Tab-separated table of C-alpha atoms in Angstrom:
chain	number	residue	atom	x	y	z
A	1	UNK	CA	5.266	48.635	47.816
A	2	UNK	CA	2.108	48.614	50.011
A	3	UNK	CA	-0.610	47.130	47.459
A	4	UNK	CA	-3.345	48.789	49.514
A	5	UNK	CA	-1.667	52.063	49.619
A	6	UNK	CA	-4.232	53.917	47.036
A	7	UNK	CA	-1.389	56.734	46.145
A	8	UNK	CA	0.685	53.514	44.613
A	9	UNK	CA	-2.148	51.533	43.305
A	10	UNK	CA	-1.699	50.151	39.639
A	11	UNK	CA	-3.532	51.497	36.720
A	12	UNK	CA	-3.658	48.159	34.986
A	13	UNK	CA	-5.284	44.920	35.522
A	14	UNK	CA	-7.415	43.523	38.541
A	15	UNK	CA	-7.234	45.601	41.641
A	16	UNK	CA	-6.467	43.649	44.742
A	17	UNK	CA	-9.307	42.422	46.999
A	18	UNK	CA	-8.785	43.755	50.630
A	19	UNK	CA	-9.685	41.441	53.544
A	20	UNK	CA	-13.141	41.335	54.328
A	21	UNK	CA	-14.384	42.953	51.198
A	22	UNK	CA	-14.706	39.943	48.676
A	23	UNK	CA	-16.419	36.625	49.261
A	24	UNK	CA	-15.760	34.095	51.777
A	25	UNK	CA	-15.703	34.129	55.446
A	26	UNK	CA	-15.286	37.658	57.247
A	27	UNK	CA	-16.401	39.220	53.967
A	28	UNK	CA	-18.320	42.555	54.637
A	29	UNK	CA	-21.088	43.467	52.040
A	30	UNK	CA	-21.155	47.043	50.430
A	31	UNK	CA	-22.267	49.754	52.492
A	32	UNK	CA	-26.345	49.960	52.759
A	33	UNK	CA	-26.680	46.282	52.227
A	34	UNK	CA	-27.936	43.756	54.902
A	35	UNK	CA	-26.284	40.799	56.473
A	36	UNK	CA	-27.860	37.508	56.012
A	37	UNK	CA	-28.656	35.792	59.289
A	38	UNK	CA	-28.831	32.221	58.277
A	39	UNK	CA	-28.079	29.754	55.484
A	40	UNK	CA	-28.937	31.433	51.877
A	41	UNK	CA	-31.942	30.382	50.211
A	42	UNK	CA	-32.085	29.453	46.642
A	43	UNK	CA	-32.524	31.884	44.118
A	44	UNK	CA	-35.836	32.722	43.120
A	45	UNK	CA	-37.296	30.764	46.586
A	46	UNK	CA	-38.652	32.486	49.344
A	47	UNK	CA	-37.645	31.269	52.983
A	48	UNK	CA	-39.688	30.025	55.620
A	49	UNK	CA	-41.947	32.536	57.225
A	50	UNK	CA	-40.554	34.120	60.521
A	51	UNK	CA	-42.300	31.834	63.628
A	52	UNK	CA	-45.089	34.041	65.483
A	53	UNK	CA	-44.636	34.528	68.915
A	54	UNK	CA	-47.260	35.559	71.680
A	55	UNK	CA	-50.928	35.152	71.254
A	56	UNK	CA	-52.926	34.752	68.252
A	57	UNK	CA	-54.025	38.619	67.173
A	58	UNK	CA	-57.853	38.906	67.762
A	59	UNK	CA	-59.550	38.366	64.366
A	60	UNK	CA	-60.814	41.739	62.883
A	61	UNK	CA	-64.435	41.864	62.169
A	62	UNK	CA	-66.141	39.063	63.998
A	63	UNK	CA	-69.003	39.233	66.422
A	64	UNK	CA	-67.621	38.221	70.258
A	65	UNK	CA	-68.705	34.454	70.013
A	66	UNK	CA	-66.626	33.747	66.598
A	67	UNK	CA	-63.116	35.160	68.248
A	68	UNK	CA	-61.979	31.520	68.546
A	69	UNK	CA	-63.131	30.293	65.111
A	70	UNK	CA	-61.236	29.546	62.297
A	71	UNK	CA	-60.917	26.914	59.440
A	72	UNK	CA	-60.795	23.709	61.641
A	73	UNK	CA	-63.392	23.240	64.308
A	74	UNK	CA	-61.479	21.628	66.838
A	75	UNK	CA	-64.179	19.735	68.091
A	76	UNK	CA	-62.042	17.528	71.115
A	77	UNK	CA	-60.149	20.770	71.933
A	78	UNK	CA	-63.557	22.277	72.661
A	79	UNK	CA	-64.716	19.388	74.871
A	80	UNK	CA	-61.349	19.447	76.853
A	81	UNK	CA	-61.784	23.164	77.524
A	82	UNK	CA	-65.469	22.611	78.807
A	83	UNK	CA	-63.875	19.612	80.872
A	84	UNK	CA	-61.331	21.928	82.464
A	85	UNK	CA	-63.336	24.673	83.105
A	86	UNK	CA	-66.151	22.526	84.977
A	87	UNK	CA	-63.094	20.446	86.417
A	88	UNK	CA	-61.744	23.548	87.573
A	89	UNK	CA	-64.851	24.788	89.354
A	90	UNK	CA	-65.108	21.377	91.221
A	91	UNK	CA	-62.089	21.190	92.232
A	92	UNK	CA	-61.973	24.922	93.510
A	93	UNK	CA	-64.986	24.427	95.062
A	94	UNK	CA	-63.811	20.882	97.059
A	95	UNK	CA	-60.205	22.811	98.003
A	96	UNK	CA	-62.307	26.118	99.719
A	97	UNK	CA	-64.866	23.804	101.260
A	98	UNK	CA	-62.221	21.734	102.860
A	99	UNK	CA	-60.382	25.011	104.233
A	100	UNK	CA	-63.892	26.414	105.345
A	101	UNK	CA	-64.826	23.094	107.115
A	102	UNK	CA	-61.630	23.750	109.071
A	103	UNK	CA	-62.181	27.137	110.038
A	104	UNK	CA	-65.706	26.590	111.299
A	105	UNK	CA	-64.300	23.797	113.181
A	106	UNK	CA	-61.868	25.707	114.832
A	107	UNK	CA	-64.886	28.679	115.690
A	108	UNK	CA	-66.755	25.659	117.174
A	109	UNK	CA	-69.555	26.311	114.514
A	110	UNK	CA	-72.126	23.218	113.578
A	111	UNK	CA	-71.301	23.859	109.670
A	112	UNK	CA	-73.190	21.987	106.863
A	113	UNK	CA	-69.718	21.309	105.457
A	114	UNK	CA	-69.076	19.049	108.789
A	115	UNK	CA	-72.476	17.461	108.694
A	116	UNK	CA	-74.220	20.181	110.868
A	117	UNK	CA	-77.546	22.048	109.993
A	118	UNK	CA	-75.747	25.722	110.033
A	119	UNK	CA	-75.015	27.308	106.825
A	120	UNK	CA	-72.446	29.699	108.304
A	121	UNK	CA	-70.605	32.906	106.779
A	122	UNK	CA	-67.478	30.990	105.990
A	123	UNK	CA	-69.246	28.289	104.056
A	124	UNK	CA	-71.196	30.988	101.925
A	125	UNK	CA	-67.821	32.415	101.383
A	126	UNK	CA	-66.342	29.537	100.076
A	127	UNK	CA	-68.625	28.908	97.659
A	128	UNK	CA	-69.026	32.299	96.593
A	129	UNK	CA	-65.219	32.552	96.137
A	130	UNK	CA	-64.748	29.100	94.158
A	131	UNK	CA	-67.227	30.311	91.596
A	132	UNK	CA	-65.329	34.076	91.575
A	133	UNK	CA	-61.876	31.964	90.380
A	134	UNK	CA	-63.585	30.950	87.177
A	135	UNK	CA	-62.331	34.422	85.743
A	136	UNK	CA	-58.882	33.959	85.555
A	137	UNK	CA	-59.258	30.416	84.996
A	138	UNK	CA	-61.214	31.015	81.932
A	139	UNK	CA	-58.832	33.282	80.838
A	140	UNK	CA	-56.055	30.574	81.224
A	141	UNK	CA	-57.755	27.711	79.572
A	142	UNK	CA	-58.354	30.244	76.199
A	143	UNK	CA	-54.750	31.414	76.616
A	144	UNK	CA	-53.433	27.794	76.902
A	145	UNK	CA	-55.539	25.558	74.249
A	146	UNK	CA	-56.619	28.671	71.696
A	147	UNK	CA	-53.756	30.910	72.113
A	148	UNK	CA	-55.803	33.769	72.324
A	149	UNK	CA	-54.777	36.664	74.880
A	150	UNK	CA	-56.719	36.851	78.312
A	151	UNK	CA	-58.169	40.223	77.741
A	152	UNK	CA	-60.167	39.265	74.616
A	153	UNK	CA	-62.322	37.586	76.945
A	154	UNK	CA	-63.727	40.833	78.052
A	155	UNK	CA	-65.505	42.040	74.848
A	156	UNK	CA	-64.842	42.693	71.088
A	157	UNK	CA	-62.185	45.377	72.284
A	158	UNK	CA	-60.083	43.212	74.726
A	159	UNK	CA	-60.927	45.322	77.386
A	160	UNK	CA	-63.863	45.624	79.946
A	161	UNK	CA	-65.577	48.662	78.677
A	162	UNK	CA	-66.598	51.018	81.575
A	163	UNK	CA	-69.010	52.987	79.457
A	164	UNK	CA	-70.905	49.606	78.659
A	165	UNK	CA	-70.942	48.784	82.289
A	166	UNK	CA	-72.089	51.886	83.807
A	167	UNK	CA	-74.980	52.181	81.403
A	168	UNK	CA	-76.312	49.094	82.269
A	169	UNK	CA	-75.921	49.575	86.096
A	170	UNK	CA	-78.012	52.673	85.659
A	171	UNK	CA	-80.829	50.961	83.703
A	172	UNK	CA	-80.893	47.411	85.191
A	173	UNK	CA	-80.449	48.057	89.113
A	174	UNK	CA	-83.194	50.089	89.380
A	175	UNK	CA	-85.457	47.777	87.326
A	176	UNK	CA	-84.413	44.780	88.825
A	177	UNK	CA	-85.048	45.789	92.367
A	178	UNK	CA	-88.568	46.576	91.142
A	179	UNK	CA	-88.807	43.307	90.057
A	180	UNK	CA	-87.057	41.511	92.687
A	181	UNK	CA	-89.055	43.277	95.235
A	182	UNK	CA	-92.486	42.108	93.487
A	183	UNK	CA	-91.212	38.591	93.334
A	184	UNK	CA	-90.345	38.002	96.633
A	185	UNK	CA	-93.701	39.494	97.517
A	186	UNK	CA	-95.323	36.555	95.635
A	187	UNK	CA	-93.163	33.839	97.528
A	188	UNK	CA	-93.480	34.190	100.988
A	189	UNK	CA	-90.848	32.940	103.484
A	190	UNK	CA	-90.846	31.628	107.065
A	191	UNK	CA	-88.667	33.533	109.068
A	192	UNK	CA	-86.146	31.376	111.253
A	193	UNK	CA	-83.799	32.330	114.193
A	194	UNK	CA	-80.699	34.071	113.022
A	195	UNK	CA	-77.343	35.374	115.048
A	196	UNK	CA	-77.092	38.852	114.852
A	197	UNK	CA	-73.188	38.278	113.889
A	198	UNK	CA	-74.031	36.063	111.113
A	199	UNK	CA	-76.627	38.762	109.559
A	200	UNK	CA	-73.875	41.104	109.510
A	201	UNK	CA	-71.250	38.846	108.308
A	202	UNK	CA	-73.519	37.390	105.673
A	203	UNK	CA	-74.490	40.670	104.443
A	204	UNK	CA	-70.857	41.639	104.069
A	205	UNK	CA	-70.568	38.781	102.431
A	206	UNK	CA	-72.837	38.857	99.894
A	207	UNK	CA	-72.182	42.882	98.723
A	208	UNK	CA	-68.396	41.551	98.744
A	209	UNK	CA	-68.592	38.374	96.948
A	210	UNK	CA	-71.799	37.631	94.971
A	211	UNK	CA	-70.820	40.538	92.241
A	212	UNK	CA	-67.514	38.582	91.641
A	213	UNK	CA	-69.251	34.973	91.960
A	214	UNK	CA	-71.705	36.292	89.112
A	215	UNK	CA	-68.721	37.595	87.039
A	216	UNK	CA	-66.801	33.953	87.448
A	217	UNK	CA	-69.852	32.573	86.180
A	218	UNK	CA	-70.273	34.876	83.096
A	219	UNK	CA	-66.550	34.510	82.081
A	220	UNK	CA	-67.007	30.586	82.413
A	221	UNK	CA	-70.099	30.111	80.745
A	222	UNK	CA	-71.080	33.040	78.728
A	223	UNK	CA	-67.083	33.995	77.825
A	224	UNK	CA	-65.232	30.816	77.403
A	225	UNK	CA	-68.024	28.047	76.838
A	226	UNK	CA	-70.139	30.171	74.598
A	227	UNK	CA	-66.989	30.788	72.598
A	228	UNK	CA	-65.599	27.519	72.435
A	229	UNK	CA	-69.034	25.643	71.405
A	230	UNK	CA	-69.533	28.566	68.845
A	231	UNK	CA	-66.096	27.974	66.993
A	232	UNK	CA	-67.786	24.003	66.462
A	233	UNK	CA	-70.377	26.045	63.778
A	234	UNK	CA	-69.360	26.328	60.147
A	235	UNK	CA	-71.318	29.382	59.389
A	236	UNK	CA	-72.496	32.399	61.671
A	237	UNK	CA	-75.798	31.292	62.415
A	238	UNK	CA	-75.058	27.880	63.369
A	239	UNK	CA	-72.259	28.978	65.355
A	240	UNK	CA	-74.650	31.323	67.325
A	241	UNK	CA	-77.312	28.336	68.044
A	242	UNK	CA	-74.340	25.858	68.646
A	243	UNK	CA	-72.738	28.341	71.446
A	244	UNK	CA	-76.037	29.741	72.916
A	245	UNK	CA	-77.585	25.858	73.051
A	246	UNK	CA	-74.367	24.268	74.801
A	247	UNK	CA	-73.490	27.094	76.963
A	248	UNK	CA	-76.745	27.215	78.268
A	249	UNK	CA	-77.415	23.321	78.887
A	250	UNK	CA	-73.518	23.440	80.537
A	251	UNK	CA	-74.791	26.309	82.821
A	252	UNK	CA	-78.419	24.123	83.856
A	253	UNK	CA	-76.282	21.372	84.227
A	254	UNK	CA	-73.817	22.604	86.927
A	255	UNK	CA	-76.648	23.632	89.070
A	256	UNK	CA	-77.829	20.224	89.739
A	257	UNK	CA	-81.301	20.974	89.766
A	258	UNK	CA	-83.904	18.056	89.853
A	259	UNK	CA	-87.101	20.246	89.422
A	260	UNK	CA	-88.020	21.017	85.834
A	261	UNK	CA	-89.122	24.854	86.274
A	262	UNK	CA	-85.877	25.487	87.680
A	263	UNK	CA	-84.204	23.969	84.899
A	264	UNK	CA	-86.234	26.124	82.413
A	265	UNK	CA	-85.251	28.917	84.307
A	266	UNK	CA	-81.641	27.989	84.270
A	267	UNK	CA	-81.584	27.625	80.844
A	268	UNK	CA	-83.517	30.836	79.892
A	269	UNK	CA	-81.237	32.374	82.051
A	270	UNK	CA	-78.009	31.460	80.157
A	271	UNK	CA	-79.500	31.585	76.562
A	272	UNK	CA	-80.703	35.310	76.978
A	273	UNK	CA	-77.448	36.365	78.446
A	274	UNK	CA	-75.424	34.823	75.777
A	275	UNK	CA	-77.451	36.778	73.156
A	276	UNK	CA	-77.128	39.871	74.975
A	277	UNK	CA	-73.213	39.112	75.097
A	278	UNK	CA	-73.489	38.311	71.276
A	279	UNK	CA	-75.493	41.917	70.713
A	280	UNK	CA	-73.459	43.942	73.173
A	281	UNK	CA	-70.106	42.498	72.186
A	282	UNK	CA	-68.761	41.709	75.635
A	283	UNK	CA	-69.679	40.304	79.145
A	284	UNK	CA	-70.284	43.827	80.924
A	285	UNK	CA	-74.328	43.827	80.800
A	286	UNK	CA	-74.299	40.249	81.435
A	287	UNK	CA	-72.157	40.584	84.432
A	288	UNK	CA	-74.405	43.184	85.565
A	289	UNK	CA	-77.632	41.487	85.031
A	290	UNK	CA	-76.248	38.421	86.836
A	291	UNK	CA	-74.499	40.330	89.764
A	292	UNK	CA	-77.745	42.559	90.673
A	293	UNK	CA	-79.918	39.364	90.224
A	294	UNK	CA	-78.070	37.234	92.657
A	295	UNK	CA	-77.242	40.041	94.998
A	296	UNK	CA	-80.741	40.957	95.524
A	297	UNK	CA	-82.112	37.613	95.834
A	298	UNK	CA	-79.334	36.905	98.673
A	299	UNK	CA	-80.160	40.154	100.420
A	300	UNK	CA	-83.776	39.200	100.556
A	301	UNK	CA	-83.161	35.794	102.034
A	302	UNK	CA	-81.110	37.901	104.770
A	303	UNK	CA	-83.373	40.652	105.507
A	304	UNK	CA	-86.219	38.189	105.390
A	305	UNK	CA	-84.510	36.019	107.688
A	306	UNK	CA	-85.477	33.040	106.028
A	307	UNK	CA	-84.186	29.485	106.139
A	308	UNK	CA	-80.528	29.209	104.375
A	309	UNK	CA	-81.406	25.887	103.643
A	310	UNK	CA	-83.767	26.995	101.181
A	311	UNK	CA	-80.987	28.687	99.125
A	312	UNK	CA	-79.746	26.101	97.885
A	313	UNK	CA	-82.807	23.381	97.561
A	314	UNK	CA	-83.216	22.485	93.977
A	315	UNK	CA	-85.026	19.233	94.774
A	316	UNK	CA	-88.101	18.261	92.647
A	317	UNK	CA	-91.231	20.088	93.609
A	318	UNK	CA	-89.139	23.208	94.779
A	319	UNK	CA	-90.134	25.174	91.574
A	320	UNK	CA	-93.138	25.828	89.832
A	321	UNK	CA	-94.829	27.676	86.867
A	322	UNK	CA	-94.097	30.767	88.824
A	323	UNK	CA	-90.414	30.609	87.535
A	324	UNK	CA	-91.822	31.735	84.127
A	325	UNK	CA	-91.843	35.290	85.828
A	326	UNK	CA	-88.345	36.078	85.514
A	327	UNK	CA	-87.858	33.910	82.256
A	328	UNK	CA	-90.277	36.402	80.889
A	329	UNK	CA	-88.070	39.317	82.570
A	330	UNK	CA	-85.119	38.124	81.135
A	331	UNK	CA	-86.553	37.338	77.698
A	332	UNK	CA	-87.780	41.073	77.776
A	333	UNK	CA	-84.494	42.466	78.761
A	334	UNK	CA	-82.974	40.579	75.758
A	335	UNK	CA	-85.661	42.056	73.439
A	336	UNK	CA	-84.292	45.542	74.726
A	337	UNK	CA	-81.007	45.215	73.879
A	338	UNK	CA	-81.625	43.286	70.334
A	339	UNK	CA	-84.187	46.433	69.826
A	340	UNK	CA	-81.253	49.140	70.339
A	341	UNK	CA	-79.033	47.071	68.152
A	342	UNK	CA	-81.126	46.795	65.400
A	343	UNK	CA	-79.638	48.919	63.046
A	344	UNK	CA	-75.639	48.386	63.884
A	345	UNK	CA	-75.991	44.484	64.195
A	346	UNK	CA	-73.781	42.700	67.105
A	347	UNK	CA	-70.723	44.707	68.135
A	348	UNK	CA	-67.705	43.559	66.010
A	349	UNK	CA	-63.943	43.384	66.664
A	350	UNK	CA	-61.828	46.136	65.546
A	351	UNK	CA	-59.640	46.189	62.212
A	352	UNK	CA	-56.006	45.846	63.269
A	353	UNK	CA	-54.833	48.452	65.316
A	354	UNK	CA	-52.018	50.898	63.571
A	355	UNK	CA	-48.763	50.306	64.895
A	356	UNK	CA	-47.963	53.950	64.757
A	357	UNK	CA	-51.251	55.063	66.737
A	358	UNK	CA	-50.389	55.616	70.252
A	359	UNK	CA	-52.008	54.025	73.365
A	360	UNK	CA	-54.263	57.228	74.081
A	361	UNK	CA	-55.564	57.033	70.291
A	362	UNK	CA	-56.505	53.494	70.331
A	363	UNK	CA	-58.136	53.919	74.017
A	364	UNK	CA	-60.171	56.720	72.678
A	365	UNK	CA	-61.166	54.983	69.610
A	366	UNK	CA	-62.589	51.904	71.530
A	367	UNK	CA	-64.459	54.009	73.541
């Protein structure tokens, strides 16, 4: 008799257990039951939580500068991040400067890179490109040391917000153009001979590379450095103060100005743009202000054919109390942003996205 033939199954006593249906190796669970993938946990005890993979999620409901903060301040990690940020900036500058010196030597130019007196378009481009590389470098440092996805450096929405960027351009460009024109009229410069080809090349280099150079400084200083330093504060107010002061001091230090008026200007520049980043919840407005300011300043030097050596002269005595004018403009711009956000307060990161929400829905909500 076949013991597994249901038509001849015995009516009394325990039924025989077919292979794979009882305990032991190869046993199959009843329909609907799950198969454990590892060793059985003791009864009444929960197994270890699954290991999280990928970047850390952006904490919901926090301002821009508090995204890296948690229950531990990790001061030494923050110092390492700042050292990597500044060290990378100098490394990029050295490498690109050496390459530019080789190019200028092949072109027969008496470049300042090789001990000459000419500030060539190649030299100018290498310096600007080195700072532009701070954008990916800052994102890499944040991802490596803090586990936070690179896109979160853009804004509280983890994206570069076109609407915020566009509004900033419409407002800042005309106002800054008037301000820079008036400021240039107050600081007459001496015209020096320029090659026509250099004028055209400098004009192109400025229009293409100065905006991304300015963005690189914003992502490095008002992005990474601001967040890293703010993570050292235990409360929201102390975090904001530490973040603004530390990032502004680093910004001032990397310009190597020996003139006190210039240092006041650089610190004010950094502090006001950090506050604007905090209130708007992203780097878009700060990038526009920095890019428009630097682009117009460099274009003015080229259009007036002034001495290129004056661009980088930050020795003692170069500045004056006249530098308080741009400081006042920056403070006024910060006050306007603060006033416009007086009811809403600083922009915050959104709540966790619904996993069933489609990408288009999330994009519309982010706007």
